[in-house]
Coordinates of C-alpha atoms in Angstrom, one line a residue:
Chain A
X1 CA 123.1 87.8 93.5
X2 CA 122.3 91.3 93.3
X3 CA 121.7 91.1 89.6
X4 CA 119.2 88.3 90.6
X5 CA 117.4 90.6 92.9
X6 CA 116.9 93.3 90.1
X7 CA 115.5 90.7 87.9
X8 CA 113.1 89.0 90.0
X9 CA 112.5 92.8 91.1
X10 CA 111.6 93.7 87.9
X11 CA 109.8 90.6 86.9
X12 CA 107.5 91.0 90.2
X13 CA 107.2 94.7 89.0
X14 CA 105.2 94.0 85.7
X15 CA 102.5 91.1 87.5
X16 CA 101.4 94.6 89.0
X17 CA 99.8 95.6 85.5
X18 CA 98.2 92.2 85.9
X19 CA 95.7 93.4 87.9
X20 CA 91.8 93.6 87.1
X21 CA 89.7 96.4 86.1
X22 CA 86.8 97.7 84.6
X23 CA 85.6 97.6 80.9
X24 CA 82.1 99.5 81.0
X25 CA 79.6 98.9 78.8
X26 CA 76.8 101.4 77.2
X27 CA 73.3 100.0 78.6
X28 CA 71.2 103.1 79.4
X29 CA 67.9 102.6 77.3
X30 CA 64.7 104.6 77.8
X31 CA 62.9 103.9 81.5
X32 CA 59.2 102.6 80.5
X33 CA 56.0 101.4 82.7
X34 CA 53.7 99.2 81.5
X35 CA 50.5 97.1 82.4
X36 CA 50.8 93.6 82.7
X37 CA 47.0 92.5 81.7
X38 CA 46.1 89.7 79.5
X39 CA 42.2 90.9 79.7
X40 CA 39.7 92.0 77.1
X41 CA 36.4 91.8 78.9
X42 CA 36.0 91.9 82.6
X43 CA 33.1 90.4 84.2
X44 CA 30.3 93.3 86.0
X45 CA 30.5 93.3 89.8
X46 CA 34.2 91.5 90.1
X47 CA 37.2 92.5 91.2
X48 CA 40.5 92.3 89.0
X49 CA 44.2 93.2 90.1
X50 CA 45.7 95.4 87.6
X51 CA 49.7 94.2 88.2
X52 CA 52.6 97.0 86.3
X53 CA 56.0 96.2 85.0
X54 CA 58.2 99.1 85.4
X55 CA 61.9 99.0 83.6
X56 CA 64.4 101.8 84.6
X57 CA 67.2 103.2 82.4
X58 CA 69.3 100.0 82.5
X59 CA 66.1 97.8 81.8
X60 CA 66.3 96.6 85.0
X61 CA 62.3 95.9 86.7
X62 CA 61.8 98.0 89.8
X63 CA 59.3 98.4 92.4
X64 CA 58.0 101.8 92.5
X65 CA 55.3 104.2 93.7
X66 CA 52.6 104.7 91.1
X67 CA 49.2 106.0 90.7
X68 CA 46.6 104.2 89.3
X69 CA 44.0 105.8 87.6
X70 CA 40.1 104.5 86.1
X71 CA 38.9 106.9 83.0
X72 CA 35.6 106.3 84.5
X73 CA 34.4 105.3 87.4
X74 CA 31.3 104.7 87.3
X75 CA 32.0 102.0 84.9
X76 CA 35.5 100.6 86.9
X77 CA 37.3 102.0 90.1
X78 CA 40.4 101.1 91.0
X79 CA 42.8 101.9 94.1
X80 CA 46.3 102.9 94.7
X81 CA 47.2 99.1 94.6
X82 CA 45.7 98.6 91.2
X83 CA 42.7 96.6 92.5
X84 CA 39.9 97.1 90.5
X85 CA 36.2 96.8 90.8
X86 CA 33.6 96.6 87.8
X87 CA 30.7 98.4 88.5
X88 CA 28.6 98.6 85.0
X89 CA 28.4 97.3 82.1
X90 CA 30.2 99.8 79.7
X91 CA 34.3 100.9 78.3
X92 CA 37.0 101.8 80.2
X93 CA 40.3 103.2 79.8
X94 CA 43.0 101.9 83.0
X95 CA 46.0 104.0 83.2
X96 CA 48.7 103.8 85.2
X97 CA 51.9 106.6 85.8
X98 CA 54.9 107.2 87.2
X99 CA 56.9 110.0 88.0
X100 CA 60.8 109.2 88.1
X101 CA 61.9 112.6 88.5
X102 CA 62.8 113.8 85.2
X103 CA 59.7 112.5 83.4
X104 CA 56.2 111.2 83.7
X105 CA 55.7 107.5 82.4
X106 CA 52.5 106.2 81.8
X107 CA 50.6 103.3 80.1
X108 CA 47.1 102.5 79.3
X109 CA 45.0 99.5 78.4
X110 CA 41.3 100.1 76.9
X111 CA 38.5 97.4 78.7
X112 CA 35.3 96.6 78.2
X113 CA 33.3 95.7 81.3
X114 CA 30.7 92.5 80.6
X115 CA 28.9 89.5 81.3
X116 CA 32.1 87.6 81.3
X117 CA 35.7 87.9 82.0
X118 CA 37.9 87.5 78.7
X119 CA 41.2 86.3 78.8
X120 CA 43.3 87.1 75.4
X121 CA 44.1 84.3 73.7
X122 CA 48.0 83.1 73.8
X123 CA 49.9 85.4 72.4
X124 CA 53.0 85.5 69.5
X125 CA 56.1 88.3 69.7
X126 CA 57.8 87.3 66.1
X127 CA 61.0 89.0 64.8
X128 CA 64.6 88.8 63.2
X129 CA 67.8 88.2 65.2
X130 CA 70.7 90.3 63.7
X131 CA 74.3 90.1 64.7
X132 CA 75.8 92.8 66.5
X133 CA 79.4 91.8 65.9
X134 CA 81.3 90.4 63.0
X135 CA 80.2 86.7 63.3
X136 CA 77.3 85.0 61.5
X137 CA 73.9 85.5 62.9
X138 CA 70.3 85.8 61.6
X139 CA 67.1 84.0 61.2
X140 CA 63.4 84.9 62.2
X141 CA 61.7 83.9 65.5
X142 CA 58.3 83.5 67.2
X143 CA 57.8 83.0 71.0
X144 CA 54.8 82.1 71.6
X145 CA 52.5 81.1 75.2
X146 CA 52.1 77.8 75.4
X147 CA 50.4 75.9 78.1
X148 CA 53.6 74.8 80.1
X149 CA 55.7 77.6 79.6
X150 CA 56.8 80.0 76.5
X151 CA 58.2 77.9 73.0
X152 CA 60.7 80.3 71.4
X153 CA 61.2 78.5 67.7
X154 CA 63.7 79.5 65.3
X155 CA 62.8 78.9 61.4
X156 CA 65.2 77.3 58.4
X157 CA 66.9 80.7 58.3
X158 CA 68.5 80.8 61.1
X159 CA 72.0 80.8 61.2
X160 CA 75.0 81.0 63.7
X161 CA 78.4 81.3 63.4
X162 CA 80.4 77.6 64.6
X163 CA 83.9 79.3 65.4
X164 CA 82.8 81.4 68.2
X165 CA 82.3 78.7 71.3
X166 CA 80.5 79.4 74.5
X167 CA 77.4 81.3 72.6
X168 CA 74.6 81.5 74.9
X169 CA 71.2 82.6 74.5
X170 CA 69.3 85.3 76.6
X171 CA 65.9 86.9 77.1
X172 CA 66.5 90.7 78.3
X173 CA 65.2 93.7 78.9
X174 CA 68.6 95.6 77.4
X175 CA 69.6 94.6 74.2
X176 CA 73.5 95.6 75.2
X177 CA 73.0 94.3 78.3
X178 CA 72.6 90.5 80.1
X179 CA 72.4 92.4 83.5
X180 CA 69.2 90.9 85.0
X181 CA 68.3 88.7 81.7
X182 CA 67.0 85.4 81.8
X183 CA 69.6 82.5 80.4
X184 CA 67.8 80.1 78.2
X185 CA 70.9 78.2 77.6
X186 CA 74.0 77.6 76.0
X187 CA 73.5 77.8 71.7
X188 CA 73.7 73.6 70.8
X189 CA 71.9 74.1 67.0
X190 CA 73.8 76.4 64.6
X191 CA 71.8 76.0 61.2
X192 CA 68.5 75.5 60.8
X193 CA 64.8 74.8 62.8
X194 CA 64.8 74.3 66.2
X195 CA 62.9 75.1 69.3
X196 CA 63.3 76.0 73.1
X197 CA 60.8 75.6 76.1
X198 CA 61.1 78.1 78.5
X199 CA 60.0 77.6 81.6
X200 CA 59.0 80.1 84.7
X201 CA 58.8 83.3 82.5
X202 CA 56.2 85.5 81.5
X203 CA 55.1 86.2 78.1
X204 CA 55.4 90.2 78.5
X205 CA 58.5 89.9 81.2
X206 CA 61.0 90.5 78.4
X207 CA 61.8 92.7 75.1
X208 CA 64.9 91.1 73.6
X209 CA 66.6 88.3 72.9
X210 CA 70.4 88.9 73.1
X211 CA 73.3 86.4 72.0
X212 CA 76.0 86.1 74.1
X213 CA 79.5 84.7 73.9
X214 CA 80.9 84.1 77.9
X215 CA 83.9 83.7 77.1
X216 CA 84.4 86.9 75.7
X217 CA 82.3 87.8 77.6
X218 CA 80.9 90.3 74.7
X219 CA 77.1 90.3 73.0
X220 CA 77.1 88.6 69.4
X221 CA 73.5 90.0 68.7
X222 CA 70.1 90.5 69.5
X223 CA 66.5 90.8 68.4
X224 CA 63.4 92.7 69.0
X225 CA 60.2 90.8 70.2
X226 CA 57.1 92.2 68.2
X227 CA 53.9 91.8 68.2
Chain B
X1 CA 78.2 70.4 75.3
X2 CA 77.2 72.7 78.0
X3 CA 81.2 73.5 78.8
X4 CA 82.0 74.4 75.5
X5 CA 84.0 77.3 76.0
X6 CA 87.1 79.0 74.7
X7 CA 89.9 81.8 75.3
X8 CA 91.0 82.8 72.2
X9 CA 94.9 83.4 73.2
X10 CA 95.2 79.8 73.3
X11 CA 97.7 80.5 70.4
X12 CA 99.8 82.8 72.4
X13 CA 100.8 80.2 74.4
X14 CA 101.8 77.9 71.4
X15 CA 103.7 80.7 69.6
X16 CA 106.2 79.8 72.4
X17 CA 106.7 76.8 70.0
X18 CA 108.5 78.4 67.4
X19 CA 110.7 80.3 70.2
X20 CA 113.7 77.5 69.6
X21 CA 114.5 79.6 66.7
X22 CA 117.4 78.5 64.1
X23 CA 119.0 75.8 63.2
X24 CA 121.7 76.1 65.1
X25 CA 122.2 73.4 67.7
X26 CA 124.4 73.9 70.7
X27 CA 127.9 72.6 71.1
X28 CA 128.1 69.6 73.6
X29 CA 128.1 71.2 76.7
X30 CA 126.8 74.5 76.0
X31 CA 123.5 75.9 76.8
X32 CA 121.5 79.4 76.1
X33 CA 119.0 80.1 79.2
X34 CA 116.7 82.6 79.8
X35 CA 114.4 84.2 82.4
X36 CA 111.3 86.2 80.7
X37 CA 108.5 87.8 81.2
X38 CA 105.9 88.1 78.5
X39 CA 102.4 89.5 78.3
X40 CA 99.7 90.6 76.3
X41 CA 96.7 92.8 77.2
X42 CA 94.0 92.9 74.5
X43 CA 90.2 94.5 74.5
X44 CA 89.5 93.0 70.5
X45 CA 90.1 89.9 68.5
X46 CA 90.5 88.8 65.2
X47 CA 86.8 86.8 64.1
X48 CA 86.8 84.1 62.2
X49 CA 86.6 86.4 59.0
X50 CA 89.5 88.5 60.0
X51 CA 88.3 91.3 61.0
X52 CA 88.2 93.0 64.2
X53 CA 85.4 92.4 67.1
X54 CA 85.6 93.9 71.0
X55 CA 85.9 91.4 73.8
X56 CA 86.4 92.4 77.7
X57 CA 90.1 93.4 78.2
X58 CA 91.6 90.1 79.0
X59 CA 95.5 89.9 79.9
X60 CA 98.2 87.2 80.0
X61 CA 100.8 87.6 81.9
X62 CA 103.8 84.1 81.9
X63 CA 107.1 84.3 83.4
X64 CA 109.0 81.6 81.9
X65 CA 112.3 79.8 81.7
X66 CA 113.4 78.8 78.2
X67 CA 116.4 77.1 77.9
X68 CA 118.8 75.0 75.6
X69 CA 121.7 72.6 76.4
X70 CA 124.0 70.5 73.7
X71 CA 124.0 66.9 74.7
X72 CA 125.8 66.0 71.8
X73 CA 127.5 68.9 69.1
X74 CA 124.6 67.8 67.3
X75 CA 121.4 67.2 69.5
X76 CA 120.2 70.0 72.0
X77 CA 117.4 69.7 74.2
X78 CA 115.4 72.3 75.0
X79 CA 112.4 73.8 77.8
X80 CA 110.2 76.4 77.5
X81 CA 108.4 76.2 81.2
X82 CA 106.2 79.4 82.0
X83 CA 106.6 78.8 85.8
X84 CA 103.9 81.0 86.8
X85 CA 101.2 81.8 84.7
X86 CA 98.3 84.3 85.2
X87 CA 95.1 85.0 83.0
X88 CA 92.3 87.8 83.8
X89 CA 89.7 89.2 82.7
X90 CA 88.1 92.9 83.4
X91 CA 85.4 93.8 85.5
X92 CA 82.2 94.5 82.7
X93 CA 80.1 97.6 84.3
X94 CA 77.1 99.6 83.6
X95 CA 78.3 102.7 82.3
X96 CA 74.9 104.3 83.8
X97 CA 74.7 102.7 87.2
X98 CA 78.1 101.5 87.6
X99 CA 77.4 98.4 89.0
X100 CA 79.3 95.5 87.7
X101 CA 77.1 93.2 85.3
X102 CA 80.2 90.4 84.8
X103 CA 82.6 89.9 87.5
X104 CA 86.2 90.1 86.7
X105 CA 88.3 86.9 87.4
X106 CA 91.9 86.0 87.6
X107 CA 93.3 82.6 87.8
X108 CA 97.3 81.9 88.4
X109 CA 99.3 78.3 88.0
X110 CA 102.0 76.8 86.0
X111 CA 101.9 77.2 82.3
X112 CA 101.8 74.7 79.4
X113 CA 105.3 73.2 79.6
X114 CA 107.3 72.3 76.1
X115 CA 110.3 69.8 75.8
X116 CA 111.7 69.1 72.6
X117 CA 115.2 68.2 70.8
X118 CA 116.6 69.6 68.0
X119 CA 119.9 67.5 65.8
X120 CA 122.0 68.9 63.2
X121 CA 121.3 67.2 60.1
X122 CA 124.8 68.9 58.7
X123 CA 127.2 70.2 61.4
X124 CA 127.4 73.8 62.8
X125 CA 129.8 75.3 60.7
X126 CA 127.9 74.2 57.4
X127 CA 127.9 77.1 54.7
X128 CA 123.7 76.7 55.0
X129 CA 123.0 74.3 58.6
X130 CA 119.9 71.9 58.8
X131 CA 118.3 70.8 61.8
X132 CA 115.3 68.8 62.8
X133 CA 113.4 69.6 66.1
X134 CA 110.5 67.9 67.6
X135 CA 108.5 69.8 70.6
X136 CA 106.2 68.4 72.9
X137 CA 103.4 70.4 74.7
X138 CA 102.3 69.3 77.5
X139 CA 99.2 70.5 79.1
X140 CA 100.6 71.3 82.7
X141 CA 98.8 74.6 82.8
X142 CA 95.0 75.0 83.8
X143 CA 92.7 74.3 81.0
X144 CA 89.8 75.9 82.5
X145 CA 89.6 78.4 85.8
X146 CA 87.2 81.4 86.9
X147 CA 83.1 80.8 87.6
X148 CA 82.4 81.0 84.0
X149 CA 85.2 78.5 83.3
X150 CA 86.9 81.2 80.8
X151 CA 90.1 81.2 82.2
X152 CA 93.4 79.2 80.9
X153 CA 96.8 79.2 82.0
X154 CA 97.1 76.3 79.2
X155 CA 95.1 74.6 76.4
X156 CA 94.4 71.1 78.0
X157 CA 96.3 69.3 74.7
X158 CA 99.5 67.1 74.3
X159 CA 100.8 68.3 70.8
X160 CA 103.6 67.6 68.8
X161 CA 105.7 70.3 66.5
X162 CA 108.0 68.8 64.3
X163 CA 109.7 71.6 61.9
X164 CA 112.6 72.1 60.1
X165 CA 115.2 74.6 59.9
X166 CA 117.8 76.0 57.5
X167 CA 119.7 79.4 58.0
X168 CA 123.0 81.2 57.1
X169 CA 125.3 83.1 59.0
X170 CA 126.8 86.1 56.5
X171 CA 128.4 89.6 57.0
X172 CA 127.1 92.5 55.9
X173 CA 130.5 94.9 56.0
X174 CA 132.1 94.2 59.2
X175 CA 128.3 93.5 60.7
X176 CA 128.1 90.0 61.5
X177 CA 124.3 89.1 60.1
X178 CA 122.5 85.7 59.9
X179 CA 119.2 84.3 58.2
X180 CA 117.1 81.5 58.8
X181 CA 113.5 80.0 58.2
X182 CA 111.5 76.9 59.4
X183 CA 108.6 74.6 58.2
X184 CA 106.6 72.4 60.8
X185 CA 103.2 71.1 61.1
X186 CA 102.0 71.3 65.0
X187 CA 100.0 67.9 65.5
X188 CA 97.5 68.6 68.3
X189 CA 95.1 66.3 70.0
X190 CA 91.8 66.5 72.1
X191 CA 90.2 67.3 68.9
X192 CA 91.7 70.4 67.7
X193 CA 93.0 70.7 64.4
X194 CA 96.5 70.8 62.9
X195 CA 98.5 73.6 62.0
X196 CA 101.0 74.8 59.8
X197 CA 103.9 77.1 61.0
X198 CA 106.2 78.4 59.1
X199 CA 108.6 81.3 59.6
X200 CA 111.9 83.8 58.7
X201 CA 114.1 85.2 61.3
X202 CA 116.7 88.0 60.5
X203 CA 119.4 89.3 62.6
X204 CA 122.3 91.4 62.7
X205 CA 125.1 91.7 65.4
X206 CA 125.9 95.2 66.4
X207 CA 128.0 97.1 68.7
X208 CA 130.7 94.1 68.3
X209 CA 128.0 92.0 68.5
X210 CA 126.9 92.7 71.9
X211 CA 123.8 94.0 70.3
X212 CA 121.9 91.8 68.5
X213 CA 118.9 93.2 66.6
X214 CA 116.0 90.7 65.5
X215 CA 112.8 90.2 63.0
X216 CA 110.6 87.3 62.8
X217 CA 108.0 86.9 60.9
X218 CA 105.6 83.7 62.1
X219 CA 102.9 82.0 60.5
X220 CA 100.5 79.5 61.8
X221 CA 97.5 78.1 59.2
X222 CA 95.1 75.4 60.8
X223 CA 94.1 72.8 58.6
X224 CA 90.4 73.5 60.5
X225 CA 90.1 69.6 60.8
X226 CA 89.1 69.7 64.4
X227 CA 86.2 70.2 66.2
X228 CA 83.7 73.6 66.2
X229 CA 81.0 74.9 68.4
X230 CA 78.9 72.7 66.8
X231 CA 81.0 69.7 66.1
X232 CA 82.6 69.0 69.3
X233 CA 82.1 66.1 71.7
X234 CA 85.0 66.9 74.3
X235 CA 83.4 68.6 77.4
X236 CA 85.6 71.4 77.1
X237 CA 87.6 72.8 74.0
X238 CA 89.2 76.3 73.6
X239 CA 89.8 78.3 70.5
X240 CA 89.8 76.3 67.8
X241 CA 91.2 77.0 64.0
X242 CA 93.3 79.9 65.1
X243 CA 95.9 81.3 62.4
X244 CA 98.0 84.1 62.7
X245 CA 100.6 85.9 60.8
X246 CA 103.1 88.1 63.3
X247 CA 105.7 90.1 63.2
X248 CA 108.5 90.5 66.1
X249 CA 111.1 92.6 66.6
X250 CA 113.5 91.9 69.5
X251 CA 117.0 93.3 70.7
X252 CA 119.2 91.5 72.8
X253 CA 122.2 93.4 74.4
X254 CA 124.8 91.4 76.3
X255 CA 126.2 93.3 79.4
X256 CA 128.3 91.0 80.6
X257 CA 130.6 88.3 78.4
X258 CA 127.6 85.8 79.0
X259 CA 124.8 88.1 80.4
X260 CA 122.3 89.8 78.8
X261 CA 118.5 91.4 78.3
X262 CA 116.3 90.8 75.5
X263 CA 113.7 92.8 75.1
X264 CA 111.3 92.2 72.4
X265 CA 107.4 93.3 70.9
X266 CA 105.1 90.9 68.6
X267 CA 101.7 91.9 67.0
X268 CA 99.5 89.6 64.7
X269 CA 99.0 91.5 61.4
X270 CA 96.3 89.5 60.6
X271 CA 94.8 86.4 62.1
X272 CA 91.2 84.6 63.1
X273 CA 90.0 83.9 66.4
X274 CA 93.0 85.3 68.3
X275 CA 93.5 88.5 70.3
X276 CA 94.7 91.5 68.5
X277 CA 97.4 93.5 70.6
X278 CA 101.0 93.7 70.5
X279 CA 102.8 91.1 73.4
X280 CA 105.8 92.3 75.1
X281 CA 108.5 90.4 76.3
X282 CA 111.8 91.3 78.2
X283 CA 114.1 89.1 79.8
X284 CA 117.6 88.2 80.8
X285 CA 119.9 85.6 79.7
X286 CA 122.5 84.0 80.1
X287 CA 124.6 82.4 76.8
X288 CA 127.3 80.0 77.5
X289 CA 128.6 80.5 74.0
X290 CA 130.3 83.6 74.6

């Protein structure tokens, strides 16, 4: 009996190490601030809200205080919310900044203020995915704005490894990172063309596209969105 | 398709396959039985090329009873039952905010349970024994757990191991020694594919033979006829088209006439889509032989 108790003892002893704990990842990247405008022209004597996208060192979008700025304003004012008002017909440089405490971020956009408002045309991000890890992956992309959503279409060389199951598909603002990514789904085409409609995101919202395996819970690969 | 997902130490829960060892069967009436704990904790994994990836720090832990009992001089049954079984995986944080990005997850149940017989083609005492065994798996463990489904206490399969075995016993000196080796094919269903095991077992009897001292070396090839990622119509599968090639060492020390610890380490020197970390073991038993 009491050689019983030592054993189960012992045996009880070792589900201790069984216990969870943290594997930590590296997903700092470099804070940014951008302008979210899809504008060429703007129309003389409208208004226009100027809207910002600002990513902190994890990628992650914030809401923070910035300041708004016109380059002219006799041509375009614009207020601490980012309304704007064209006043003449002429160019104009919007800037926006932000001050995070160990640097200054800003962005610009350069506007010409017309007879009419001019909306860019859909826009294409193309690039490469690349694995990150010792399975297969590669092929180019293109997402593109389409009129219900965003298309994101792989070409004949993609390619994906088959052994590793569970490989999901992301849209990120951290390549090393699906903290706060959108999930387009779970990888069902391997080899080869095919497409993806997604639905309720922006065409600027996101930067990467990141591979995923859940069950090892470890990235596969990624790839840059360029213009 | 959607569920396709997979823990890749599916095949540490089948190694327990080629644990009834030798071809020894035991006398009518006699019976080896043993309490272990075994458990492996591993942060990378052999890929499907071989070489080594990272994956979060995942750990098994089984306590299991393994035993064998002559019904005949020639035919033994035997159990391998992990009674409780436990599979986690690590928290995944931010290393710059700290905030966790993948929650950590544990599931516990029953393992995969194995029953099997073994029969003495030639009887004990034979200058070089032969035995047949067959070994049912059955899937008594949990084939999925956790939020993400990435959990397994078991692989969700019935398979079927039928092997071979030959071996020796010798003397080295006055050091009692023996040698052994198996062939088997592991027939698995729920479209995973077949595998071939084969494997060489040394040991030498110390200390009057209260010490025992043991290598194994254990190989498993799949036949990669099963389903992949891309292939599969099951709603779930695990890893798929596993092989490994291990090594063990173990010691077993008998304290008593008929008790004893083993205690013993195992590490894949090469493999594909399985974890690569050393498993522990350690145990007590208890050998009617003796």
């Amino acid at each position: 009996m009491k050689n019983l108790t030592y054993i189960f003892s012992l045996l009880s002893f070792f589900l201790f190490f069984a216990c969870i704990g943290d594997d930590f990842i590296e997903d700092q990247v470099e804070a940014e601030i951008r302008i979210d405008a899809n504008v060429e022209s703007i129309e003389v004597n409208t208004d226009y809200q100027f809207e910002y996208t600002y990513l902190n060192e994890v990628g992650q979008s914030q809401q923070v205080e910035v300041v708004w700025s016109s380059s002219n304003e006799e041509v375009m004012t614009i207020d601490e919310n980012g309304l704007a008002q064209a006043i003449t017909i002429g160019e104009v440089r919007i800037m926006v900044s932000y001050d995070n405490g160990t640097i200054v971020l800003s962005d610009q956009i350069d506007l010409m203020i017309g007879s009419t408002t001019i909306i860019v045309e859909k826009q294409t991000f193309k690039g490469n995915i690349q694995t990150t890890s010792s399975y297969v992956l590669e092929g180019s992309f293109e997402l593109k704005e389409e009129d219900q959503g965003l298309s994101l279409s792989f070409e004949e060389d993609y390619k994906a490894s088959t052994a590793l199951p569970g490989l999901f598909i992301y849209l990120s603002n951290n390549r090393n990172s699906i903290a706060n990514a959108f999930e387009i789904g779970a990888v069902e085409v391997f080899n080869g063309q095919h497409n993806y409609t997604i639905e309720n995101v922006e065409f600027n919202d996101y930067k990467f596209i990141v591979y995923f395996c859940k069950p090892f819970n470890v990235k596969v690969g990624d790839g840059s969105l360029e213009e | 398709m959607k569920n396709i997902l997979s823990v890749f130490v599916l095949m540490l829960f089948s190694v327990n396959l080629a644990q009834a060892g030798g071809p020894w069967p035991q006398p009518k009436g006699k019976g080896y039985f043993k309490l272990s704990e075994w458990w492996v904790v591993f942060d990378q994994h052999y890929t499907d090329s071989g070489k080594l990836d990272p994956n979060a720090t995942t750990g098994v832990f089984n306590t299991s009873f393994y035993g064998e009992y002559g019904f005949t001089n020639r035919l033994t049954g035997i159990i391998n039952a992990p009674l409780f079984s436990r599979n986690y995986m690590n928290n995944i944080r931010s290393n710059t905010t700290q905030e966790i990005i993948v929650q950590g997850e544990a599931i516990n149940s029953i393992g995969d349970i194995d029953l099997g017989l073994k029969f003495g083609l030639t009887k004990r005492d034979a200058a070089v024994p032969i035995s047949v065994s067959v070994l049912l798996g059955i899937p008594t463990g949990k084939k999925v757990g956790g939020t993400l489904n990435n959990l397994q206490t078991g692989d969700g399969e019935f398979n079927q191991f039928v092997k071979i075995d030959a071996g020796s016993g010798f003397s080295i000196g006055k050091t009692s020694a023996y040698i052994s080796g198996y062939l088997g094919l592991n027939n698995r269903s729920k479209e995973f594919s077949e595998e071939l095991r084969l494997g060489a077992e040394f040991g030498v009897g110390l200390m009057d033979k209260k010490l025992w001292l043991v290598s194994k070396l254990d190989v498993s090839e799949s036949f990669k006829n099963g389903a992949n990622a891309e292939t599969i119509t099951s709603t779930s599968l695990f890893a798929n088209n596993s092989e490994f090639a291990s090594l063990t060492l173990e010691a077993n020390f008998y304290v008593a006439k008929r008790l004893g610890f083993s205690a013993s380490v195992a590490s894949a020197f090469r493999g594909e889509i399985i974890a690569a970390a050393p498993s522990f073991s350690i145990g007590v038993f208890y050998d009617m032989n003796k």
